[in-house]
């Protein structure tokens, strides 16, 4: 159960990071 919770937390953190990365990438493309 502890492992599952940790895995879920990691997935949430990764998804959040991926969303920010996409926003930054789109912003850079828009600037160019």
Coordinates of C-alpha atoms in Angstrom, one line a residue:
X1 CA 0.0 0.0 0.0
X2 CA 2.9 2.4 0.8
X3 CA 4.5 1.6 -2.5
X4 CA 1.2 2.3 -4.3
X5 CA 0.9 5.7 -2.6
X6 CA 4.5 6.6 -3.5
X7 CA 3.9 5.5 -7.1
X8 CA 0.8 7.6 -7.3
X9 CA 2.6 10.6 -5.9
X10 CA 5.4 10.2 -8.4
X11 CA 2.9 10.0 -11.3
X12 CA 1.2 13.2 -10.1
X13 CA 4.5 15.0 -9.9
X14 CA 5.6 13.8 -13.3
X15 CA 2.3 14.8 -14.9
X16 CA 2.6 18.3 -13.3
X17 CA 6.2 18.7 -14.6
X18 CA 5.2 17.5 -18.1
X19 CA 2.4 20.1 -18.2
X20 CA 4.8 22.9 -17.2
X21 CA 7.4 21.6 -19.7
X22 CA 4.8 21.7 -22.5
X23 CA 3.7 25.2 -21.7
X24 CA 7.4 26.4 -21.7
X25 CA 8.0 24.6 -25.0
X26 CA 4.9 26.1 -26.6
X27 CA 5.9 29.6 -25.4
X28 CA 9.4 29.3 -26.9
X29 CA 8.0 28.2 -30.2
X30 CA 5.6 31.1 -30.2
X31 CA 8.4 33.6 -29.5
X32 CA 10.3 32.3 -32.5

